[in-house]
XYZ file of C-alpha atoms in Angstrom:
108
model
C -10.204 -14.883 7.415
C -12.743 -15.370 4.536
C -13.130 -11.570 4.364
C -12.174 -8.356 5.718
C -13.511 -4.815 5.297
C -12.369 -1.817 7.125
C -9.818 1.072 7.309
C -6.046 1.152 6.696
C -3.106 2.945 5.668
C -1.052 2.566 2.352
C 2.576 3.921 3.610
C 5.237 4.209 1.422
C 8.697 3.716 3.238
C 12.360 4.835 1.721
C 14.192 3.118 4.554
C 13.280 1.965 8.174
C 12.978 5.527 9.430
C 11.554 7.701 6.559
C 8.174 7.425 5.477
C 7.431 9.488 2.272
C 3.709 9.010 1.989
C 0.675 7.952 3.822
C -2.919 7.173 2.596
C -5.659 6.243 4.454
C -8.116 3.685 2.644
C -11.043 1.715 2.968
C -10.065 -1.991 2.148
C -12.047 -4.826 1.316
C -9.951 -8.344 1.191
C -11.557 -11.439 0.028
C -10.016 -15.059 0.493
C -10.664 -18.200 -1.331
C -8.346 -21.211 -0.252
C -4.896 -19.813 -0.806
C -5.936 -16.745 -3.180
C -6.766 -13.411 -1.921
C -7.954 -10.350 -3.652
C -8.145 -6.673 -2.240
C -9.183 -3.696 -3.304
C -8.873 -0.161 -1.744
C -10.691 3.253 -2.096
C -8.958 6.419 -0.752
C -11.042 7.953 2.107
C -10.924 11.334 0.525
C -9.862 12.435 -3.317
C -6.366 13.758 -3.498
C -5.455 17.339 -3.627
C -3.461 18.329 -6.886
C -0.089 18.233 -4.898
C -0.902 14.804 -3.072
C -1.776 13.429 -6.572
C 1.368 14.393 -7.800
C 3.592 12.948 -4.930
C 1.527 9.632 -5.196
C 1.978 9.503 -8.896
C 5.872 10.163 -8.206
C 5.920 7.206 -5.592
C 3.985 4.965 -7.861
C 6.530 5.274 -10.586
C 9.426 5.026 -8.405
C 8.144 1.626 -6.735
C 4.537 0.405 -6.537
C 5.083 -1.569 -3.182
C 3.693 -0.104 -0.055
C 3.259 -1.210 3.391
C -0.716 -1.760 4.141
C -0.762 -1.099 7.968
C -4.404 -2.171 9.479
C -5.603 -0.242 12.478
C -4.408 -3.204 14.789
C -1.014 -2.018 13.837
C -0.566 -5.516 11.638
C 1.341 -4.877 8.290
C 1.546 -6.501 4.727
C 3.848 -5.453 1.962
C 1.467 -4.977 -0.911
C 1.684 -4.060 -4.642
C -0.541 -1.147 -5.647
C -2.003 -0.677 -9.002
C -4.515 2.056 -9.727
C -7.858 0.798 -11.066
C -8.812 3.150 -13.763
C -11.348 4.832 -11.595
C -10.450 8.037 -9.646
C -9.536 6.847 -6.019
C -9.807 3.208 -6.540
C -6.861 0.785 -5.995
C -6.196 -2.793 -6.650
C -3.705 -4.279 -4.158
C -2.065 -7.484 -3.996
C 0.544 -9.240 -1.789
C 4.119 -8.497 -2.875
C 6.269 -11.248 -3.907
C 9.490 -11.069 -1.433
C 11.845 -11.420 -4.654
C 10.349 -8.207 -6.310
C 9.297 -6.174 -3.442
C 12.754 -4.822 -2.237
C 15.109 -4.591 -5.230
C 18.645 -4.581 -3.886
C 17.240 -4.567 -0.504
C 16.983 -0.725 -0.328
C 13.585 -0.222 1.199
C 12.423 -1.912 4.384
C 9.055 -1.787 6.193
C 9.663 0.089 9.994
C 10.208 -1.846 12.890
C 7.316 -2.895 14.600
């Protein structure tokens, strides 16, 4: 895959059975060799309550499950890009993604 553009869902899972947040995004993934970059744009602006929830989850842990429309998933780190609705999404490193093994992606 050299690039991918499409829709996906960012999910914040507290454990294998409890998802505390879902956001629909438009993602653009580009790869060059073994390095990939990805950006995402929220499909719709966040209402005040949703913004508060998103900010809270980001402070707890900026790692989300990125679920593509074909149900494949990838654990990613999310950083706001400084422009409302734009996000920088990078692959999470295994040793930092789940502190103390407290968070897990759901069963497939």
